[in-house]
Coordinates of C-alpha atoms and ligand atoms in Angstrom, one line a residue:
X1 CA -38.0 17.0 -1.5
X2 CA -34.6 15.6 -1.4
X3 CA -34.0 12.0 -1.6
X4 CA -31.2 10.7 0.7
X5 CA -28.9 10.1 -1.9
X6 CA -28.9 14.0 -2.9
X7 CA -27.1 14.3 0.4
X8 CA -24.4 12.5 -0.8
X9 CA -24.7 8.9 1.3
X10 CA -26.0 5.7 -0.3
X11 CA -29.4 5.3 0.0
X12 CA -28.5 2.1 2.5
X13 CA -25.3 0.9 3.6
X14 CA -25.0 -2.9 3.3
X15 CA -22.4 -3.0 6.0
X16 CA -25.1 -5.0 8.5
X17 CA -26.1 -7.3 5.7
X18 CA -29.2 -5.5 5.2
X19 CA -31.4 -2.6 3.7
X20 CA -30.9 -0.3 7.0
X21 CA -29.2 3.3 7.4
X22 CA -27.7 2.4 10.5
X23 CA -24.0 3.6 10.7
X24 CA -21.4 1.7 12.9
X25 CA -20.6 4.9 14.9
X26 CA -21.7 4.9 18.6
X27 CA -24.2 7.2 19.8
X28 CA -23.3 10.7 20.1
X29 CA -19.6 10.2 18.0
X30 CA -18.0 12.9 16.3
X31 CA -18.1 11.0 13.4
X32 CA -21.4 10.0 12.4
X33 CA -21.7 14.1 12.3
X34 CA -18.3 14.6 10.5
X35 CA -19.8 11.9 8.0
X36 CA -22.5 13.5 7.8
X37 CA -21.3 17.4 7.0
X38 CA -18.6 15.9 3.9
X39 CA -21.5 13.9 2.3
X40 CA -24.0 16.8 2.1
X41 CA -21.3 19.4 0.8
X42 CA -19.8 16.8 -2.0
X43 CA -23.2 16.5 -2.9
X44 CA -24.2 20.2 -2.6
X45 CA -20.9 21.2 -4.6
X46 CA -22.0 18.6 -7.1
X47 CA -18.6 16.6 -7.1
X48 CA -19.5 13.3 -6.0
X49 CA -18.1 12.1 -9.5
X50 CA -15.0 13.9 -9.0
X51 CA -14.2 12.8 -5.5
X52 CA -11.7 10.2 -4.5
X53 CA -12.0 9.8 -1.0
X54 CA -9.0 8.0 0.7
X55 CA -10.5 6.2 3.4
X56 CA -8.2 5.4 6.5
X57 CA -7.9 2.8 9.4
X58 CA -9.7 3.6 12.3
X59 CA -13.5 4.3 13.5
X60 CA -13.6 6.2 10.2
X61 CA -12.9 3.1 8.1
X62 CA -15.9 2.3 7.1
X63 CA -16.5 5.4 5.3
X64 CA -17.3 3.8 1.8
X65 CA -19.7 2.1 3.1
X66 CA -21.9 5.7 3.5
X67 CA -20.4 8.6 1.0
X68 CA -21.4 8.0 -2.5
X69 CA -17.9 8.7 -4.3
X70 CA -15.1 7.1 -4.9
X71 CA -13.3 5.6 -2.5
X72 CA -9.4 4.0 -2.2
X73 CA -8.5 2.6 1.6
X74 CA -5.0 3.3 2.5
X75 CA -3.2 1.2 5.4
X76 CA -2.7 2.7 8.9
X77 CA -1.3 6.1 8.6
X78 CA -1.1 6.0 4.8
X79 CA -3.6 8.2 3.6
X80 CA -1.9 11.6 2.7
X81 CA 0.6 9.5 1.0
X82 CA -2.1 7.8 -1.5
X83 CA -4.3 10.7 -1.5
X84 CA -0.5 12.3 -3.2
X85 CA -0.4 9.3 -5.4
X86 CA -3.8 9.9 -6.4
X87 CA -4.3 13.7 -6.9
X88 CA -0.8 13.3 -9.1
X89 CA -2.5 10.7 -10.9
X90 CA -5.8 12.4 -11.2
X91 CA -5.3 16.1 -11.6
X92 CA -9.0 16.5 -12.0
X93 CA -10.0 14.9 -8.9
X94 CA -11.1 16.0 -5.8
X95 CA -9.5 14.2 -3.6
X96 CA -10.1 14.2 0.2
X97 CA -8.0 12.3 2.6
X98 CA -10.2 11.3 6.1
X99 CA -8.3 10.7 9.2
X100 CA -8.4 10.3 12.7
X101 CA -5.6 11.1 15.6
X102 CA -3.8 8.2 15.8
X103 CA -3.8 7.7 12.0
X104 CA -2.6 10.9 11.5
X105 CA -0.8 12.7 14.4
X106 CA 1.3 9.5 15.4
X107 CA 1.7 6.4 12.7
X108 CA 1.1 8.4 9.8
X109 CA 2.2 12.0 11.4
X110 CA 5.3 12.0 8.2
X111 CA 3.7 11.3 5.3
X112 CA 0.9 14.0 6.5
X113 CA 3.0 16.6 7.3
X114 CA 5.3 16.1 4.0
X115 CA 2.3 15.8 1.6
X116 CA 1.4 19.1 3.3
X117 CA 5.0 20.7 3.0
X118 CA 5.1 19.7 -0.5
X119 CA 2.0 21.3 -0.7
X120 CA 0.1 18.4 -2.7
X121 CA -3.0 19.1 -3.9
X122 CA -5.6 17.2 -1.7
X123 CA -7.9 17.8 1.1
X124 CA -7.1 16.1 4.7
X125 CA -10.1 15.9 7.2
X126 CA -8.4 15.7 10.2
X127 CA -10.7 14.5 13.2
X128 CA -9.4 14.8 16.4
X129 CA -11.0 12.7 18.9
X130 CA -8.3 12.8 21.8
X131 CA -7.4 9.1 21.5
X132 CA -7.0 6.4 19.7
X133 CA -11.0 5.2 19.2
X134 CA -11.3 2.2 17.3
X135 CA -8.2 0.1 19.3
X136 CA -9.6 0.6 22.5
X137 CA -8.9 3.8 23.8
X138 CA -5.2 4.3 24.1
X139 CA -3.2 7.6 24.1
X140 CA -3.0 9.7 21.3
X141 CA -0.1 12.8 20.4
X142 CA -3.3 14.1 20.9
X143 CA -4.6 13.3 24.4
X144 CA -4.9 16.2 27.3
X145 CA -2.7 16.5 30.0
X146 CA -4.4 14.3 32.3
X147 CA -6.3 12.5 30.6
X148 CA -7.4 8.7 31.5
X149 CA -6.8 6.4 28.5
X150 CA -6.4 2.7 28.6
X151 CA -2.7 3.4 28.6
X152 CA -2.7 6.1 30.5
X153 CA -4.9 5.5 33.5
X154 CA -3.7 7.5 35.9
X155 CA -4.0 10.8 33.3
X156 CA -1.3 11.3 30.6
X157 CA 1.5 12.8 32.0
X158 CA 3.3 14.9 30.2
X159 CA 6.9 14.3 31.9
X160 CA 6.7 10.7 30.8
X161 CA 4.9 11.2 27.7
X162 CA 5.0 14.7 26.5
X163 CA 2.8 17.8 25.8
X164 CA -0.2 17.2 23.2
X165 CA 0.3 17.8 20.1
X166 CA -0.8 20.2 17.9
X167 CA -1.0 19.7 14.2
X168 CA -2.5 22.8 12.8
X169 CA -0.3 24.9 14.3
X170 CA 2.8 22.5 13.5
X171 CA 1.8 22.5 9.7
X172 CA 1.5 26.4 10.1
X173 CA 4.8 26.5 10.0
X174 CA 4.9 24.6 6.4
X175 CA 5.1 27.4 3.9
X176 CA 2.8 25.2 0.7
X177 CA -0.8 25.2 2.5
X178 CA -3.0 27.1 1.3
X179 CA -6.2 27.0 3.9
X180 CA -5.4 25.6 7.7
X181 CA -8.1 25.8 10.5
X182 CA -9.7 23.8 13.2
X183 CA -13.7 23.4 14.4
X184 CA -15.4 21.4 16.4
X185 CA -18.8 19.6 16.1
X186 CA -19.4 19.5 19.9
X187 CA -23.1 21.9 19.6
X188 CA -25.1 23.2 16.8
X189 CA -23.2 26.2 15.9
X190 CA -20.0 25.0 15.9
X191 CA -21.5 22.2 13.1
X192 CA -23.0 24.9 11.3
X193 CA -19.2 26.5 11.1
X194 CA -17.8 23.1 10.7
X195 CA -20.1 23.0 7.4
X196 CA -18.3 25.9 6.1
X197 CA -15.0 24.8 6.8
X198 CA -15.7 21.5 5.2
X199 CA -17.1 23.4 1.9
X200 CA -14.1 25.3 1.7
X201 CA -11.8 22.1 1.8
X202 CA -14.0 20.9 -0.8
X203 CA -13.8 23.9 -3.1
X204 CA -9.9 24.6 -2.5
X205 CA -9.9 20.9 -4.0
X206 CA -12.7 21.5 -7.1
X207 CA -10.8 24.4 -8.2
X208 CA -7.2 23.2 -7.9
X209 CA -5.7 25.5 -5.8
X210 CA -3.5 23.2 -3.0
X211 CA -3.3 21.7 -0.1
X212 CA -5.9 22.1 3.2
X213 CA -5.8 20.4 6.3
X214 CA -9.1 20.7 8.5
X215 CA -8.6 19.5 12.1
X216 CA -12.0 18.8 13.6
X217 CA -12.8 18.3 17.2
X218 CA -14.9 15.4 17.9
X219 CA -16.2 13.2 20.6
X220 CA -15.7 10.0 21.4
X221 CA -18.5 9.2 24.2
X222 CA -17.4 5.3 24.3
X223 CA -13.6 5.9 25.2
X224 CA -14.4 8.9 26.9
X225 CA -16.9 6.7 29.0
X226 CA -19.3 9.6 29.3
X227 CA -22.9 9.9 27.7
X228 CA -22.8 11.5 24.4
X229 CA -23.8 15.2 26.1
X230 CA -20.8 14.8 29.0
X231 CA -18.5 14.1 25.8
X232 CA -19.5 17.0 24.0
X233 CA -18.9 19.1 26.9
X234 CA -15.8 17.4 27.0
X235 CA -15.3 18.6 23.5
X236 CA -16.1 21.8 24.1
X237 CA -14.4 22.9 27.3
X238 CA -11.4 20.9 28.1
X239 CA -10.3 20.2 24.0
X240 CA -11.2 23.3 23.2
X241 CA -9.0 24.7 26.0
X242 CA -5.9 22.6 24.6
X243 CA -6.9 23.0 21.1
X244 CA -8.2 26.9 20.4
X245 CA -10.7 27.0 17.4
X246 CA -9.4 28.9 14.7
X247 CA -8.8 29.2 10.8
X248 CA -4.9 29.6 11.1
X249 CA -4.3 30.1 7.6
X250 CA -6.7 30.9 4.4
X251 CA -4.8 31.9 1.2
X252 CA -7.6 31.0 -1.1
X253 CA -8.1 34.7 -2.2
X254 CA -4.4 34.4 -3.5
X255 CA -4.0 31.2 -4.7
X256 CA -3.8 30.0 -8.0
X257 CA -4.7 26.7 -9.6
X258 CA -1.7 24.8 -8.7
X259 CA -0.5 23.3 -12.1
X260 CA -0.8 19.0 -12.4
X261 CA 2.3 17.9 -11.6
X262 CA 4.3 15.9 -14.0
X263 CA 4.9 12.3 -13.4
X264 CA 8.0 11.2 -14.9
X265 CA 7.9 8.1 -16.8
X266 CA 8.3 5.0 -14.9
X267 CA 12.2 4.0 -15.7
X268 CA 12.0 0.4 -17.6
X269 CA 14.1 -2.3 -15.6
X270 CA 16.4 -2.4 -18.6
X271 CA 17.1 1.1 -18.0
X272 CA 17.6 1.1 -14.1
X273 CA 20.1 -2.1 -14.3
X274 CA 21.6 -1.3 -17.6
X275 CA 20.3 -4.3 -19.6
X276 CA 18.6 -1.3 -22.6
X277 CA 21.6 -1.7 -24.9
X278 CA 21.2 -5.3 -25.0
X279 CA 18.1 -5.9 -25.3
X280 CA 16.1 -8.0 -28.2
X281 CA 13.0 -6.2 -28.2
X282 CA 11.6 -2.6 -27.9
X283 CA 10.2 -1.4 -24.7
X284 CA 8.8 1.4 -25.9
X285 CA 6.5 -0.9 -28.2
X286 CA 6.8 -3.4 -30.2
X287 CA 9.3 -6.3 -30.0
X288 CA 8.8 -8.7 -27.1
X289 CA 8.0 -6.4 -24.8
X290 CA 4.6 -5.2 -26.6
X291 CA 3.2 -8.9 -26.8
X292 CA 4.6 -10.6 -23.7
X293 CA 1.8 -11.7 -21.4
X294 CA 2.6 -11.2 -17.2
X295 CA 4.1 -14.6 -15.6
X296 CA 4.8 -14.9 -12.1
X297 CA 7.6 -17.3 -10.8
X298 CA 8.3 -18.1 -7.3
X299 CA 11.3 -19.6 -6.0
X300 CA 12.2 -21.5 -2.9
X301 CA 14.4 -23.4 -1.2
X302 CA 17.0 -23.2 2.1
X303 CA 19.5 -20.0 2.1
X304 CA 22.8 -21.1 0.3
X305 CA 20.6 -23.2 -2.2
X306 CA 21.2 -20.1 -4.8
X307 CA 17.1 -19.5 -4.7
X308 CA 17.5 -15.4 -4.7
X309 CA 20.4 -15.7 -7.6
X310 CA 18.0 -18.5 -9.6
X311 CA 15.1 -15.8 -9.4
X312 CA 17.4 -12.6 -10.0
X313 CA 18.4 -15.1 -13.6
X314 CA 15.3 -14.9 -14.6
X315 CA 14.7 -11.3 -14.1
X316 CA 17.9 -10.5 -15.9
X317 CA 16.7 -12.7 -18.9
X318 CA 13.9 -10.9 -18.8
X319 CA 15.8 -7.0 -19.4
X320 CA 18.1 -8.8 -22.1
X321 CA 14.8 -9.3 -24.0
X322 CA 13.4 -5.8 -22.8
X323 CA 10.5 -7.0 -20.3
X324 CA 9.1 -5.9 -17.5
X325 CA 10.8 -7.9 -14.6
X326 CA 10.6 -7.3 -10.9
X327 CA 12.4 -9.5 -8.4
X328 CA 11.0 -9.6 -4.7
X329 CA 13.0 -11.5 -2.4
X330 CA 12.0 -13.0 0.9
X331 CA 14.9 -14.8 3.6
X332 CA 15.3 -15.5 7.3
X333 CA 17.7 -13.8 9.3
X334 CA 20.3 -17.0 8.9
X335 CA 22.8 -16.3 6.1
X336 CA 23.0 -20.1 5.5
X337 CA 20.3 -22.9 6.5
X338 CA 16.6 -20.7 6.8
X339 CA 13.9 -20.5 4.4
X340 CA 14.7 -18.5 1.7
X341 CA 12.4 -17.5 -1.8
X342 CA 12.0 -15.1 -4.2
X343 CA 9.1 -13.9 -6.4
X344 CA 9.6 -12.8 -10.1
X345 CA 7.7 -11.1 -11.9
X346 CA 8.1 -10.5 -15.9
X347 CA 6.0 -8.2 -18.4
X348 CA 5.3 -6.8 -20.9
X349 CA 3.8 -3.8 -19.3
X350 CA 4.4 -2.1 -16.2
X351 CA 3.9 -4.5 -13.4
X352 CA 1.2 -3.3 -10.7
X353 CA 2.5 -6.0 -7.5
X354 CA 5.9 -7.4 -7.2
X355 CA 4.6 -10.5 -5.2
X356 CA 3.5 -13.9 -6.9
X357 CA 1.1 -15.2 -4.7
X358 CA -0.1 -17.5 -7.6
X359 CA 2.9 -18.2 -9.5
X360 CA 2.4 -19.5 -12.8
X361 CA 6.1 -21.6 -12.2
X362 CA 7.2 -22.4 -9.8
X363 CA 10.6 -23.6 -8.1
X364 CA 11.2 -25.8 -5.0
X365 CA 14.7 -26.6 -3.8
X366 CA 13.3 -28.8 -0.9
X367 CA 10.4 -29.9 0.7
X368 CA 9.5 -27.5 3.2
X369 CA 8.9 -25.1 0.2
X370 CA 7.2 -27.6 -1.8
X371 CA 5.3 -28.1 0.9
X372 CA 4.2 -24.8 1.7
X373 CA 4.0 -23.5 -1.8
X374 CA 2.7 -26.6 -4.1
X375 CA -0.9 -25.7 -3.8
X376 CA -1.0 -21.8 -4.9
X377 CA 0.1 -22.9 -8.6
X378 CA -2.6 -22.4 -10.2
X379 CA -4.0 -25.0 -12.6
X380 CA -2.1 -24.7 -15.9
X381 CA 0.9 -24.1 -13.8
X382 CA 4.4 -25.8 -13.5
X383 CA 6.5 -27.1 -10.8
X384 CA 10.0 -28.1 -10.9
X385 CA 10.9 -29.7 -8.2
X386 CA 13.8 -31.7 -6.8
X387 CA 13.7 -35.1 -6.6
X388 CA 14.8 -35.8 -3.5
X389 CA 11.6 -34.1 -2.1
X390 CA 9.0 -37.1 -1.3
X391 CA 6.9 -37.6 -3.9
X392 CA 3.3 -36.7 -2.7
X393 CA 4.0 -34.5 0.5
X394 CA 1.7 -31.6 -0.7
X395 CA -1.6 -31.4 -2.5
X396 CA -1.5 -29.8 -6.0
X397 CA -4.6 -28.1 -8.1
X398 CA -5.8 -30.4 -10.9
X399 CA -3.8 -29.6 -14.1
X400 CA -1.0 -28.5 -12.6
X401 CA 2.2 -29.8 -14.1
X402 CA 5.0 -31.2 -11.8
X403 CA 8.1 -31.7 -13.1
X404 CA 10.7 -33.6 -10.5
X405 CA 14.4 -33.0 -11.7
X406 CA 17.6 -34.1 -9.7
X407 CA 19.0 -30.4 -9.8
X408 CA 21.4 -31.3 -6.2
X409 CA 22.2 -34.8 -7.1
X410 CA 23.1 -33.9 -11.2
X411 CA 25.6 -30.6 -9.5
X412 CA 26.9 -33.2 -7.3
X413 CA 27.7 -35.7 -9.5
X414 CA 29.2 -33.1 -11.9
X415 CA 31.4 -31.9 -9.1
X416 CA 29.8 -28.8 -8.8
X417 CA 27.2 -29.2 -5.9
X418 CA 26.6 -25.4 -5.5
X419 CA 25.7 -25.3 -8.8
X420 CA 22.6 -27.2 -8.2
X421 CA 20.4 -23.8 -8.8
X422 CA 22.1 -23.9 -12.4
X423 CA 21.0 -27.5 -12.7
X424 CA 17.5 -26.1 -12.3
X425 CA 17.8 -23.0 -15.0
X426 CA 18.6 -25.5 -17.4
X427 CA 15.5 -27.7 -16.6
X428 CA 13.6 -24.2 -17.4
X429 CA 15.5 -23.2 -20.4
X430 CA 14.4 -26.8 -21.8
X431 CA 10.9 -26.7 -20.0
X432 CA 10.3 -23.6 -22.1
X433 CA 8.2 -22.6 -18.9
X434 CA 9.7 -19.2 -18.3
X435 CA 8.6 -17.6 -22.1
X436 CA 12.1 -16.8 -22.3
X437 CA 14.6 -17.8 -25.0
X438 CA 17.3 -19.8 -23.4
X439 CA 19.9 -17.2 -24.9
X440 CA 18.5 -14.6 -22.2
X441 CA 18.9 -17.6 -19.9
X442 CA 22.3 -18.4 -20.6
X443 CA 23.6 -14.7 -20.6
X444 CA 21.8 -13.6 -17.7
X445 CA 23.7 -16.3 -15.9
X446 CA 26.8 -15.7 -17.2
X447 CA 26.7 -12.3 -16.4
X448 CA 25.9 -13.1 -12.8
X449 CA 29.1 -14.0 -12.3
X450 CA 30.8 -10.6 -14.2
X451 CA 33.1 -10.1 -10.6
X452 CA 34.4 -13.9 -11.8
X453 CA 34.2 -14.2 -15.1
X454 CA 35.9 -17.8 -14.6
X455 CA 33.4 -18.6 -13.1
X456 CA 30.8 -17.2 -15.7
X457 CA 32.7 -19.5 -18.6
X458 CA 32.1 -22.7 -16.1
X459 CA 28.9 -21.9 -15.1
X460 CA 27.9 -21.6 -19.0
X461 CA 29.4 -25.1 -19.5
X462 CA 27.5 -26.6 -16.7
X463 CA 23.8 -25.2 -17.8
X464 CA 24.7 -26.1 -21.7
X465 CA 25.5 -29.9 -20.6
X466 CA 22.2 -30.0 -17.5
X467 CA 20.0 -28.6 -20.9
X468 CA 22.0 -31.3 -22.8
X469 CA 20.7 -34.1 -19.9
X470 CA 17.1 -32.4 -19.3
X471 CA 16.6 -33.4 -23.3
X472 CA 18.0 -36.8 -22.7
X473 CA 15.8 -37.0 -19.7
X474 CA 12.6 -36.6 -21.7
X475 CA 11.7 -32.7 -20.2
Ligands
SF4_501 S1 -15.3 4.5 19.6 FE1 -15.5 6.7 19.7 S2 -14.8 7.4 17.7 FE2 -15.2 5.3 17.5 S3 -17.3 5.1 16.8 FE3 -17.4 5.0 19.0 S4 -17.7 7.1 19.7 FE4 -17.0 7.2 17.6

């Protein structure tokens, strides 16, 4: 006999917190079947080590919870566009993309249809429920003419919102698929061809051959407020009536294994902003580049401080030595005056997320970013801070260092108050916080100012004597 986990599902889900095979679906949902049907043929095909599942946002979120593969979530709407990412990535994958109405046919309708015009070579498990399930019930591109949802309860009306729409037949159009068709699971035979239809996605995917989209008529007793019979009637008259069963397109007999697409090397920085020919080490290994660890810097201050350029410095330093660097910035709508901060980010290997949520240094201009910033450096981390911002206005971890330097009051006094942000390179050039030599420093700001080179030649003067006064200051 067959254990549970032949069929492809974990032998428990711990979703509830305990050892129980109880799935979140309603009784009666579309789903809990669907589920059901792509567990038992992964399984039966033997490719539960090959499958990526890309798991979307809706009532068909929690499918890692139940199908005993792999598993990558994708944000609203994103699913055909990771499930791209990761068949590229993986040519020997399976990869199966689940996804309901909404997810698909309206906030991710694009990246669904293009993935399936470029003819990428993934599964998508289309399930189409008539509404959007998990938020409540609202309309769908999807709903009947007619029909009640929380947002249209007087019956969608197709003058004010338009006709359904029809995905299958809209991707027939697309010349790249190889295998379009839509079921239903609304009564025992139609499951039984459902089955089929699902093994066929499945095998199109174990033996390379392209992309197929599977649209999949489901009910939703909750939404539909009906008992789980009257929604499968539902189902099976009025969606059927809108959305005729069919196999619209099935190529497989003349396919061929698509071949893995090439992914062209990721361009260094150096490369996309010109800073190769100058740069000290070797990106391609050795030299800096092969031994520097990752350090994240964030930046902060008020708009006009020079915050963004102070970040975009460092990233520059980091080409000229031939890192890894990206530079993420962050501002209010107010050109001068609102919060403004930046997140760098420097390598010596490709950098996975551009944000620095724990920066190892960081930068505060004033003291609404110290204050909302202080407490993510991590211990081990630095802070350079202005020192006109109170002393003690925001917790820091243990063993974090905080350095207070008068970057605004040292740029005035020098005459150059917008040079403040300069002030506060040189604290980091003499710090020896950033990892980077302060050459890299020192050119990267000069060549900031390349539309004034004036301006450059001053600027160079100012950091050489604030480095000249951080020493004398003891930093
Ligand atoms: S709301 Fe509808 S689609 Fe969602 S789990 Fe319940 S029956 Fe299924």
């Amino acid at each position: 006999m067959k254990t549970m986990e032949q069929h492809g599902m974990y032998a428990s889900f711990p979703r509830s917190g305990k050892d129980t095979r109880h799935t979140h679906y309603c009784p009666g949902c579309g789903h809990g079947i669907i589920n059901k049907l792509v567990a038992e043929t992964c399984a039966e095909l033997g490719l539960q080590d090959r499958t990526v599942f890309v798991d979307p946002v809706g009532c068909g979120v929690f499918t890692y919870y139940y199908w005993d593969a792999a598993h990558i979530s994708a944000a609203h709407g994103r699913a055909s566009a990771v499930a791209t990412g990761v068949a590229r990535a993986r040519p020997e994958a399976v990869v199966i993309a689940y996804q309901g109405d909404g997810d698909l046919g309206a906030i991710g309708f694009n990246n669904a249809f293009q993935a399936a015009s470029r003819g990428e070579r993934f599964g998508c498990i289309f399930v189409n429920n008539s509404l959007y399930a998990m938020t409540g019930g609202q309309m769908a591109p999807t709903t009947l003419d007619g029909e009640k949802t929380t947002t249209t309860p007087f019956g969608r009306d197709p003058a004010l919102t338009g006709a359904p729409l029809h995905v299958c037949e809209v991707f027939d159009k697309l010349d790249a698929p190889v295998y379009i068709a839509r079921v239903s699971v609304a009564g025992t035979q139609r499951i039984m061809q459902a089955k089929k239809a699902i093994r066929k996605v499945f095998e199109i995917q174990r033996d390379g051959l392209g992309y197929a989209m599977l649209e999949i008529l489901a009910p939703c007793p909750t939404n539909l407020k009906a008992s789980p019979l009257k929604a499968q009637e539902f189902c099976a008259t009025e969606m059927e009536k809108e959305f005729p069963l069919a196999v619209f397109r099935d190529k497989t007999a003349e396919a061929t294994p698509a071949k893995p697409r090439e992914i062209p090397r990721a361009a260094s920085c150096a490369e996309l902003f010109g800073g190769a020919a100058k740069t000290s080490g070797d990106a391609a290994g050795g030299g800096t580049a092969a031994v520097a660890e990752e350090k994240r810097f964030k930046f902060a201050g008020y708009g006009g401080q020079g915050i963004l350029s102070l970040g975009l410095c460092i990233a520059e330093a980091a080409l000229h030595e031939g890192l890894q660097t990206l530079w993420y910035p962050s501002y209010g709508p107010e050109q001068r005056g609102g919060s403004a901060n930046c997140s760098v980010v420097v390598s010596g290997s490709p950098i996975g997320a551009p944000a620095a949520d724990r920066p190892d240094v960081l930068v505060c201009m004033n003291q609404p970013a110290f204050e909302r910033f202080a407490g993510d450096v991590p211990p081990g981390g630095t802070i350079v801070v202005d020192e006109s911002v109170p002393e003690g206005c925001a917790k820091t971890a243990e063993g974090v260092r905080t350095v207070r330097w008068p970057a605004i009051r040292l740029a005035a006094e020098m005459g150059v108050p917008k040079a403040a942000n300069t002030m506060m390179l040189a604290a980091l050039a003499r710090l020896g916080c950033t990892g980077l030599a302060r050459d890299s420093l020192e050119k990267a700001l000069v060549e900031s100012f390349k539309k004034k080179p004036e301006l450059g030649e001053k600027n160079r003067e100012i950091f050489a004597k604030a480095v000249e006064k951080a020493e004398a200051c003891g930093l």
